[in-house]
Coordinates of C-alpha atoms in Angstrom, one line a residue:
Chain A
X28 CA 88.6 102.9 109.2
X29 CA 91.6 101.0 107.9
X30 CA 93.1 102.9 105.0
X31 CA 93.2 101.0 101.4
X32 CA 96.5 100.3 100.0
X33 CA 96.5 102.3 96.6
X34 CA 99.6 100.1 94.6
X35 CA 97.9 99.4 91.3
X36 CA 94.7 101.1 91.6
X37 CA 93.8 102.7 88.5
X38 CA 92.4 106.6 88.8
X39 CA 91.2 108.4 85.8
X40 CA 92.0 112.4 85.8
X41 CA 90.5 114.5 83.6
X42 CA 91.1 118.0 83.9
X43 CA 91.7 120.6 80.8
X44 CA 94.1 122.8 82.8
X45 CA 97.9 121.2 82.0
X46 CA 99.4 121.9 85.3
X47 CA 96.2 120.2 87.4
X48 CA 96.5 117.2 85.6
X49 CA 100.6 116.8 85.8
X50 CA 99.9 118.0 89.5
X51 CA 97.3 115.4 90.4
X52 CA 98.9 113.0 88.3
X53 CA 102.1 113.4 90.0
X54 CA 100.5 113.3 93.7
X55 CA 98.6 110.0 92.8
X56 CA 101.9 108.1 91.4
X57 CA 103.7 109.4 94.2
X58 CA 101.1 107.8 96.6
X59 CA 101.3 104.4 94.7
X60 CA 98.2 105.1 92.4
X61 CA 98.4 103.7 88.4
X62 CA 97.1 107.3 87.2
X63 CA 95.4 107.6 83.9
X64 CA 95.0 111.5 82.9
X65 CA 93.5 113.0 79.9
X66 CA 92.6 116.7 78.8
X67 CA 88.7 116.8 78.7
X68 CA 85.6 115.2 79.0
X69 CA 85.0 112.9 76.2
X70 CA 88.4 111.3 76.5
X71 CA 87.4 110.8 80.1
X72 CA 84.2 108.7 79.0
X73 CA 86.2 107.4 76.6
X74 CA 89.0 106.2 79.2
X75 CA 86.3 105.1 81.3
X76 CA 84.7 103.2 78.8
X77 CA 87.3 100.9 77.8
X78 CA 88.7 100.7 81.4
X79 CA 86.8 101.8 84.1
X80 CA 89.2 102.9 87.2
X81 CA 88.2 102.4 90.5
X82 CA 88.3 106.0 90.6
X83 CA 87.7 108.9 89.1
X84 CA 88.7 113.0 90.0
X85 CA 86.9 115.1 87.0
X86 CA 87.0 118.7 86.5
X87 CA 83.7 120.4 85.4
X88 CA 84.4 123.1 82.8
X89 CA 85.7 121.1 80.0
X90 CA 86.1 121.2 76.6
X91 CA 83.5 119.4 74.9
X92 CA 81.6 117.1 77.8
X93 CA 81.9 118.6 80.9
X94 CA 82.2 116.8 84.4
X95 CA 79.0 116.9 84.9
X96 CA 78.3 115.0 81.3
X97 CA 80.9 112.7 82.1
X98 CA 79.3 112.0 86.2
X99 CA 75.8 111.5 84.3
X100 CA 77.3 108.9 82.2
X101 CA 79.4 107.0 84.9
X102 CA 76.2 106.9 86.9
X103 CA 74.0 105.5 84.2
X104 CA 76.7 102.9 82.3
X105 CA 77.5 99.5 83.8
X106 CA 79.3 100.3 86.6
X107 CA 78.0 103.3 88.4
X108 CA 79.5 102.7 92.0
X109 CA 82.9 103.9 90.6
X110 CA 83.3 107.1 93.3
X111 CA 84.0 110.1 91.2
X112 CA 85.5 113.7 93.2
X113 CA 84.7 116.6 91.4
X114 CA 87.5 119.1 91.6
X115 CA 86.4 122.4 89.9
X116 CA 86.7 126.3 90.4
X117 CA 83.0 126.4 90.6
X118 CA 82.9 127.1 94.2
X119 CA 79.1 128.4 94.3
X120 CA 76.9 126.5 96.8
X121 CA 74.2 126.2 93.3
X122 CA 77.6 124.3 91.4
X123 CA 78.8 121.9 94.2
X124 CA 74.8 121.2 95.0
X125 CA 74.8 120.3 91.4
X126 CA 77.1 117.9 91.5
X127 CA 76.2 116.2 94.5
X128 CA 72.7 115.9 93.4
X129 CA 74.5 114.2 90.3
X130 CA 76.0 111.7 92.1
X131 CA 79.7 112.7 93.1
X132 CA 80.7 111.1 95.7
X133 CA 83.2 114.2 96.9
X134 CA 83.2 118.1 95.5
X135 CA 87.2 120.1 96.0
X136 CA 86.8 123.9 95.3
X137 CA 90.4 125.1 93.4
X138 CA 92.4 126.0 94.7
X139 CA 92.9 123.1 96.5
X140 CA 95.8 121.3 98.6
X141 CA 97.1 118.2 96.7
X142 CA 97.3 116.4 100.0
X143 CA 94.3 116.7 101.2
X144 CA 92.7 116.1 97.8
X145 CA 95.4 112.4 98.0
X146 CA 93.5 112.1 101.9
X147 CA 89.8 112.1 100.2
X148 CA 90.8 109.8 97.7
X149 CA 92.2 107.3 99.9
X150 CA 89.4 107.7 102.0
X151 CA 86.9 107.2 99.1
X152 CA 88.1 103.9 97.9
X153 CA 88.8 102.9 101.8
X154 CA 84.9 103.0 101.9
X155 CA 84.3 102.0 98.1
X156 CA 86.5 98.6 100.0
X157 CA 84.7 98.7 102.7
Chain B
X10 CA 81.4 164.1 43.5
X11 CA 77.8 161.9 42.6
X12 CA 76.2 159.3 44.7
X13 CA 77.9 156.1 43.2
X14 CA 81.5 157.3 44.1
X15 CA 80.6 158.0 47.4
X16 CA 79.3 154.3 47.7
X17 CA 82.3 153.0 46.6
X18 CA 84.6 154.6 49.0
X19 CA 82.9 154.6 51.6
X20 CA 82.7 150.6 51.1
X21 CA 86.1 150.7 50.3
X22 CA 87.3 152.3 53.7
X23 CA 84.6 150.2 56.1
X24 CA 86.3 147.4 54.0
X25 CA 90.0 148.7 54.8
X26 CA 88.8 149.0 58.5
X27 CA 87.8 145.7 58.6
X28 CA 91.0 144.3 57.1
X29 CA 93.1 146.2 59.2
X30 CA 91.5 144.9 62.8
X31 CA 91.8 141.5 61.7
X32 CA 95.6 141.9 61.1
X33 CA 95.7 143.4 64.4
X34 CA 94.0 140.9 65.8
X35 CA 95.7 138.0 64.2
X36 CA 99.2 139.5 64.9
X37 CA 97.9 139.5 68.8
X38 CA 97.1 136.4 68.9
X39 CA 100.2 135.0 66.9
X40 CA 102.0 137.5 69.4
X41 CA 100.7 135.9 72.4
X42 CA 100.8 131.8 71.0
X43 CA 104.5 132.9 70.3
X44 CA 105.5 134.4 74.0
X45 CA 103.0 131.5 75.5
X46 CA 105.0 129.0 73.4
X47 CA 108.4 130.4 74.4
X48 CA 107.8 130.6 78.1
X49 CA 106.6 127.1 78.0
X50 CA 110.3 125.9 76.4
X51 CA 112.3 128.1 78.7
X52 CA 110.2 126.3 81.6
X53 CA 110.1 123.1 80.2
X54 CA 113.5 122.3 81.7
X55 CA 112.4 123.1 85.2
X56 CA 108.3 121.8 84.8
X57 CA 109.0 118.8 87.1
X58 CA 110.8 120.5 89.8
X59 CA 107.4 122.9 89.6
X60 CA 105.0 120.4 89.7
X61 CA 106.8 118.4 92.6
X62 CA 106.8 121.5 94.2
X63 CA 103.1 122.7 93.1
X64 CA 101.8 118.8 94.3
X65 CA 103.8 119.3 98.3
X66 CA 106.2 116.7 97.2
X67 CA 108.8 118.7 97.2
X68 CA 112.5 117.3 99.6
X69 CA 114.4 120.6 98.8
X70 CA 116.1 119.9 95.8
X71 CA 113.0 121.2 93.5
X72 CA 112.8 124.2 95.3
X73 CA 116.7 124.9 95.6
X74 CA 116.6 124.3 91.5
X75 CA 113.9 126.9 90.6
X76 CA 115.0 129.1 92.9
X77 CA 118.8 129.1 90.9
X78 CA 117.3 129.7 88.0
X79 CA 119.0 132.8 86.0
X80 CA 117.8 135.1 83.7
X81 CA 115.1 134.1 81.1
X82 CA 114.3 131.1 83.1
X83 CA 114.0 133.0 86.1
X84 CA 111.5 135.2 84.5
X85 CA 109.5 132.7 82.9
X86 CA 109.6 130.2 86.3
X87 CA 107.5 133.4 87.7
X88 CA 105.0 133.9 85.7
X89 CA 104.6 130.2 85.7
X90 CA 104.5 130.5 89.3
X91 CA 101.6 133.2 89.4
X92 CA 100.1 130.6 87.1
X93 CA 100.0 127.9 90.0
X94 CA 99.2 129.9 93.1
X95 CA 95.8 130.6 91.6
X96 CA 95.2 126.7 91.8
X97 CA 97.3 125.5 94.4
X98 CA 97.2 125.8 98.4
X99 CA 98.1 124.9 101.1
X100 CA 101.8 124.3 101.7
X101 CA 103.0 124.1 98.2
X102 CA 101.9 127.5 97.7
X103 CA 103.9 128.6 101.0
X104 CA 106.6 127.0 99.1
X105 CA 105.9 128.6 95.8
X106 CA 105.7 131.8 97.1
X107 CA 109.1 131.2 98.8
X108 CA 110.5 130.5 95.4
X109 CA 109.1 133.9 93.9
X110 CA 110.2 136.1 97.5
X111 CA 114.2 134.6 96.5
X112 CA 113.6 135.6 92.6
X113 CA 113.3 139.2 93.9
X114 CA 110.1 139.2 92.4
X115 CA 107.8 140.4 95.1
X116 CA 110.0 143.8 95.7
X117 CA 109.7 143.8 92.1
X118 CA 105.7 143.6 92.0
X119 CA 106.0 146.3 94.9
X120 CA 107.5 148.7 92.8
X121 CA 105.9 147.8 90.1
X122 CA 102.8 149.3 91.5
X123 CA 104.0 152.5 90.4
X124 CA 104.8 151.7 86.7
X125 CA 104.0 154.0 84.1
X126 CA 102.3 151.0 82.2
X127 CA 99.1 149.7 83.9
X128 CA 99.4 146.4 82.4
X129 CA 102.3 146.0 84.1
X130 CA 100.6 147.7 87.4
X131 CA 97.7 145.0 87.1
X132 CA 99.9 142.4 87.4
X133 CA 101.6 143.8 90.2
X134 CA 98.7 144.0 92.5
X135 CA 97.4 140.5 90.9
X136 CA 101.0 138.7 91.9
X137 CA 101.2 140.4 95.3
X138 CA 97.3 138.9 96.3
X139 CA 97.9 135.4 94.6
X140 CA 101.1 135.5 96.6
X141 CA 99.4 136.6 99.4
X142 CA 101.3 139.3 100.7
X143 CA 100.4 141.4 104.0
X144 CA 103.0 143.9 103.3
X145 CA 101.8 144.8 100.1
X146 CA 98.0 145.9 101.5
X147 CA 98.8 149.7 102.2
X148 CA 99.9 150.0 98.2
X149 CA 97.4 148.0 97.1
X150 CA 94.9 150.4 98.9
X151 CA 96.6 153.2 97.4
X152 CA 96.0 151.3 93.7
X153 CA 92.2 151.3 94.2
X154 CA 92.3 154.3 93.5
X155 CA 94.3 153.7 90.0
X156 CA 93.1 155.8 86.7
X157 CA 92.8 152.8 85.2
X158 CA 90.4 150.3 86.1
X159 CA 92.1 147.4 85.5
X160 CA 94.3 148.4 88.3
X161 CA 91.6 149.2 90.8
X162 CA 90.1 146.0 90.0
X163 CA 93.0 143.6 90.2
X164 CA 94.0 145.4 93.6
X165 CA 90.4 145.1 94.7
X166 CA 90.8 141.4 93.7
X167 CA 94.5 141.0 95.5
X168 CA 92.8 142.5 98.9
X169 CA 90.2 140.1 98.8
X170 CA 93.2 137.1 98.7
X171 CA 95.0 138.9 101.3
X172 CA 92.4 139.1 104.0
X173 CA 93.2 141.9 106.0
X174 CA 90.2 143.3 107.1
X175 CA 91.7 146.4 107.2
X176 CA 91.1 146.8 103.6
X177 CA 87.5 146.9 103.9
X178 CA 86.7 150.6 104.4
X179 CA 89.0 151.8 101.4
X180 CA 87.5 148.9 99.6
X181 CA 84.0 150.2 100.1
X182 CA 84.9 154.1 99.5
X183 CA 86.8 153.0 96.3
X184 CA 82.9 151.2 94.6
X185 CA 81.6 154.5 94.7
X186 CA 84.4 156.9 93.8
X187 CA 83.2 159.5 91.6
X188 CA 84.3 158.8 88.6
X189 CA 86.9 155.7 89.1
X190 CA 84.7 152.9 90.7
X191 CA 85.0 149.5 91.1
X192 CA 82.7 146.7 89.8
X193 CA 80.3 146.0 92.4
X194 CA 80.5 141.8 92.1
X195 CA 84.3 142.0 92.7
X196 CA 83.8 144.2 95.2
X197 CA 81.7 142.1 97.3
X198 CA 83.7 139.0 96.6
X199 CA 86.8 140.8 98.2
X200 CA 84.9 141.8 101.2
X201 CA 83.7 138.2 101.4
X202 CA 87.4 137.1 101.3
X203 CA 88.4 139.1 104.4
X204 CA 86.3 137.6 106.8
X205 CA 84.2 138.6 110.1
X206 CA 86.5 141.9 111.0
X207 CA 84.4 143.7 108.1
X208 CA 81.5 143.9 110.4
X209 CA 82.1 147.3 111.3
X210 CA 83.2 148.7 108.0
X211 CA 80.1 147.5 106.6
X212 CA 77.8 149.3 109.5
X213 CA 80.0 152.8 108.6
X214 CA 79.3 151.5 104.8
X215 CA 75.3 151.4 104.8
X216 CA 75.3 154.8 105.5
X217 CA 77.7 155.9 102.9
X218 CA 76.6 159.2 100.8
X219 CA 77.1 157.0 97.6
X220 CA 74.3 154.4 96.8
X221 CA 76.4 152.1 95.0
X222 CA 78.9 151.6 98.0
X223 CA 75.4 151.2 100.5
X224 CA 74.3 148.4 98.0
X225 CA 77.4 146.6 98.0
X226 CA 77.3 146.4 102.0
X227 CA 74.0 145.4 102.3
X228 CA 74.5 142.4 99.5
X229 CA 77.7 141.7 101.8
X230 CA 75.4 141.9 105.0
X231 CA 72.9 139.3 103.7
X232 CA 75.6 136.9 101.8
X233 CA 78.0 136.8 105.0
X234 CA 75.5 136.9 107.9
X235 CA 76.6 140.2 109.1
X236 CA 74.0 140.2 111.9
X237 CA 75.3 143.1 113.9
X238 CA 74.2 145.0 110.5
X239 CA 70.4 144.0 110.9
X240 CA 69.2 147.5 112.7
X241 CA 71.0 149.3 110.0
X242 CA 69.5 147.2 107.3
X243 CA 65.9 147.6 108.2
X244 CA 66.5 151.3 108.6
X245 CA 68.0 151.5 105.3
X246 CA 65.2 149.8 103.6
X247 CA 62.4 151.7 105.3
X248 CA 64.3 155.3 104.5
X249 CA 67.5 155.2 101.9
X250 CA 66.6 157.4 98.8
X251 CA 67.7 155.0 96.4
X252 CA 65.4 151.9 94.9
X253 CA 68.1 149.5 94.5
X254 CA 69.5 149.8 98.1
X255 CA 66.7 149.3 99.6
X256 CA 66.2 145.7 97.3
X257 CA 69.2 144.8 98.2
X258 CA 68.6 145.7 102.2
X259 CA 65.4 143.4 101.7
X260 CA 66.6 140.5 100.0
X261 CA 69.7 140.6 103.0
X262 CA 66.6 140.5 105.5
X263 CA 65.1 137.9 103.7
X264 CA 69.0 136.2 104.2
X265 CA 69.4 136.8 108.0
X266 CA 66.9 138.1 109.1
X267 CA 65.0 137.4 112.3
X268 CA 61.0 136.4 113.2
X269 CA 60.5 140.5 113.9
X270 CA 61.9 141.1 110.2
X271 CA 58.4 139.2 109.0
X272 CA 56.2 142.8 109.6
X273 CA 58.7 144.9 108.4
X274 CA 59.6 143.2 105.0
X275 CA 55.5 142.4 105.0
X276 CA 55.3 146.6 105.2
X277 CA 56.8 147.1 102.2
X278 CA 54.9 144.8 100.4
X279 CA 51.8 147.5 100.7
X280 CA 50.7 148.9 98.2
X281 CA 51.8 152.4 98.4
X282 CA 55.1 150.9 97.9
X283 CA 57.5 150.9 95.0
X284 CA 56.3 147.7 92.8
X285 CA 60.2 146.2 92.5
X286 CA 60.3 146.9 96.0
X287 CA 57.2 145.0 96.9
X288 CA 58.2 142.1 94.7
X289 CA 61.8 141.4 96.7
X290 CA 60.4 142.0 99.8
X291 CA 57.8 138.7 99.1
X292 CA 60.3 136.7 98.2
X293 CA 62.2 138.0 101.4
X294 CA 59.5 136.5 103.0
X295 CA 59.4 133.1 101.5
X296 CA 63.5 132.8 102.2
X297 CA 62.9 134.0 106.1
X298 CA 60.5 131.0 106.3
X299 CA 58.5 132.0 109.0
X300 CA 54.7 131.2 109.1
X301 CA 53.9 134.4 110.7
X302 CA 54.5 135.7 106.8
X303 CA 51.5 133.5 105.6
X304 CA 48.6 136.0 106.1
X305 CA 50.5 138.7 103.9
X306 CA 51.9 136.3 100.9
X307 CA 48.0 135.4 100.8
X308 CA 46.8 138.4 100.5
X309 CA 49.1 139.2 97.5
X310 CA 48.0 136.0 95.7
X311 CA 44.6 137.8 94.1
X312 CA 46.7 141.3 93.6
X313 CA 46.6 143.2 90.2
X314 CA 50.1 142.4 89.4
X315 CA 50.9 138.9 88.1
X316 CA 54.0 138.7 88.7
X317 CA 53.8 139.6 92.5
X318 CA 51.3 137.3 92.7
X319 CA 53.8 134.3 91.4
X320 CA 56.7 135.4 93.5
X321 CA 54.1 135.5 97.0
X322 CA 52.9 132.0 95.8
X323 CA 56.2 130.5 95.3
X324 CA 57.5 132.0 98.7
X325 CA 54.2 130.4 100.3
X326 CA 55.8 127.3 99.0
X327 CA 58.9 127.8 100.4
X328 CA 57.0 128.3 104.1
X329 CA 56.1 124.4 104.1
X330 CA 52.7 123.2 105.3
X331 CA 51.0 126.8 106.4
X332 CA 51.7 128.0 103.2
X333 CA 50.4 125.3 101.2
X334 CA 47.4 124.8 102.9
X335 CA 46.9 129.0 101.7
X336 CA 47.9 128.1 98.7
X337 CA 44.9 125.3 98.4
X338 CA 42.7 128.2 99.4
X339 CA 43.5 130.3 96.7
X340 CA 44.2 127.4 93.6
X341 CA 41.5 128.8 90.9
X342 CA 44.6 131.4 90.2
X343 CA 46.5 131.5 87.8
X344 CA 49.7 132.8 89.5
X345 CA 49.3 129.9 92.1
X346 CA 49.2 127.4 89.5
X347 CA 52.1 128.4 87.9
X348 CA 54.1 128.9 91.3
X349 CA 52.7 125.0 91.8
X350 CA 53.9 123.8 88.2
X351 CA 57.6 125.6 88.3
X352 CA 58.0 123.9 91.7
X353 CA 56.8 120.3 90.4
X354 CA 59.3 120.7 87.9
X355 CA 61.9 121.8 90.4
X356 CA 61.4 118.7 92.5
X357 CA 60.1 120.9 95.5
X358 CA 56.8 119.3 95.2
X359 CA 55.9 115.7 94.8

């Protein structure tokens, strides 16, 4: 599978913990990616509302909506193909069945390693492309 | 001194009391938001070398730049640091840990293992597992057995990070030390952390003279498919004094067990047995999965207790097609039909 060029592809990160978000953020621009990050779930909806990305990487304890919420909503507004990767602490088989059962399209336990979370998204929208 | 007085100072001191903890706690928390704030300007400087470091993008300059930072900063780039390696992995925490190894600050967590404050020896044993340190397992050993239980825990927690199986018989001994335990969860999550070479120090473990460490290595048995343990489990279930072991040696049956363990979790469901016994050995059954259970999770549906009945009919359930059809046999009861409703709503039934 031919990887997708990521130069201008929008990805919304939402993620409560300061240094996830500047550290995904960062890894995303560095790859090429136009990287919109906000601090917790009903900015996400919010963000994804007025400009839905062609990906999204949500945490899932958040203040106020939590990923989950937020997945629920992607899945059931009017674009619901967007691929969304969970990346959460959660890490007990009950959580990431959750969220698969959802509709995420990819589940990252923290910690995680920044590059392979940049290889899943890649590969996500290389699919979402496909 | 007459009633009324007595009212009124009494009221006056609960209301003095009162006052006084929420000044404390409000001067804490200004305390902390004020050091929180601080380290945050005194890293602010040096955030993006962190974050190119933290996110692997790191050429060398980052690294060389937080590693010359002096005084304040230097101090503040750690604990910044510990922040990170609990979210990070992978290379950049390699790289992170490199950058706390040039600080000096890993001798210093060493020694600080030994500080008179245990605040300051939590942190210790919390830096040295986030940072993953082999060296540092022989003191951390020594700290489970810290008076304070902070300590113990954060060193129980640190071992687990580390990995080194070697840990795992100190680890058990210190859940069950008179007097200065550790919490059984973190336990177990530690011993989960270290991997297959536990196998053996969980065997030794089931036959520990202390019930609490037996429990913990039977829950560790079941969650991390110790099968070498399964001799030792069923023996502990049919014999160990305490209740709660011998739960937790069924429900790790239930978890790995093999088609043999059907008769032997279906003899404890007897009557003559304890009732909390009987009750995890039936769902024991339903988790095994093997049809051979049928006949006894049948039996139990039209038993005097409720409750067992509900858990044998949900675990006939679980069993597929064998255990439906008993099911069908037996639907005029009540436990069956709420077994049947919970899994409609569950999505287990259509």
């Amino acid at each position: 599978m031919e990887v997708s060029t990521p130069e201008g592809t929008r990805v919304l990160v939402a993620d409560d913990d300061a240094d996830i978000r500047e550290l995904v953020e960062f890894k995303l621009s560095q790859a090429g990616y136009a990287v919109q990050a906000v601090p917790d779930g009903l900015a996400a909806w919010e963000a994804f509302e007025a400009n839905p990305p062609q990906l999204a990487v949500l945490d899932v304890m958040m203040p106020g909506l939590s990923g989950f919420d937020v997945l629920r909503k992607i899945r059931e507004s009017d674009h619901p193909r967007v691929p969304v990767l969970m990346l959460s602490a959660k890490s007990r088989d009950s959580d990431v069945d959750t969220g698969f059962a959802i509709g995420a399209d990819d589940y990252v336990i923290k910690p995680f390693s920044p590059r392979e979370l940049l290889h899943r998204v890649n590969t996500m929208l290389s699919r979402a492309r496909a | 001194m007459t009633g009324a007085p007595v009212t009124l100072l009494a009221a006056t001191l609960v209301f003095a009391a009162c006052l006084a903890l929420a000044v404390v706690l409000v001067l804490t928390k200004v305390g902390r938001e004020t050091r929180r704030r601080r380290r945050a300007a005194l890293v602010a400087p040096l955030r993006p070398h962190l974050i190119a470091v933290s996110a692997g993008e790191d050429e060398g300059p980052a690294r060389s730049t937080l590693v010359a930072a002096e005084g304040p900063s230097r101090r503040a780039v750690t604990g910044a640091i510990a922040d990170l390696l609990g979210k990070v992995r992978g290379l950049p925490a390699e790289h992170l840990v490199e950058v706390l190894d040039r600080h000096g600050a890993l001798e210093s967590a060493m020694a600080d293992l030994r500080h008179s404050s245990p605040v300051r020896r939590a942190q210790a044993a919390q830096l040295l597992g986030v940072s993953r340190v082999p060296d540092a397992v022989d003191s951390l050993v020594v700290a489970l057995q810290d008076k304070a239980g902070e300590v113990r825990s954060s060193a129980a927690y640190a071992l687990g990070l580390i990995g080194d199986p070697r840990a795992a018989a100190p680890l058990l001994a210190a859940v069950g030390a008179p007097g200065a335990g550790l919490p059984a969860g973190l336990a177990a999550d530690a011993l989960l952390g270290m991997g297959v070479g536990i196998s053996g120090a969980l065997g030794d473990a089931l036959s520990d003279p202390d019930p609490r460490t037996r429990t913990v290595a039977a829950h560790v048995c079941g969650i991390g498919s110790f099968t070498r343990a399964l001799p030792c489990l069923r023996e502990r279930l049919a014999l160990d004094p305490d209740l709660t072991v011998r739960e937790t040696c069924a429900q790790a049956l239930g978890s790995i067990g093999r088609a043999d363990d059907v008769e032997v979790l279906a003899r404890h469901t007897e009557a003559s047995q304890p009732l909390p016994l009987r009750r995890v050995c039936a769902e024991a059954l339903g988790q095994l999965g093997e049809d051979a259970a049928v006949s006894t999770l049948a039996a139990l549906l039209r038993g005097p207790d409720p409750r067992l009945a509900e858990i044998a009919a949900t675990s006939l359930v679980r069993l597929g097609p064998c255990g439906r059809a008993a099911l069908d046999a037996a639907s005029d009861e009540r436990p069956v039909q709420s077994a049947l409703t919970v899994a409609s709503l569950q999505g287990v039934l259509r």
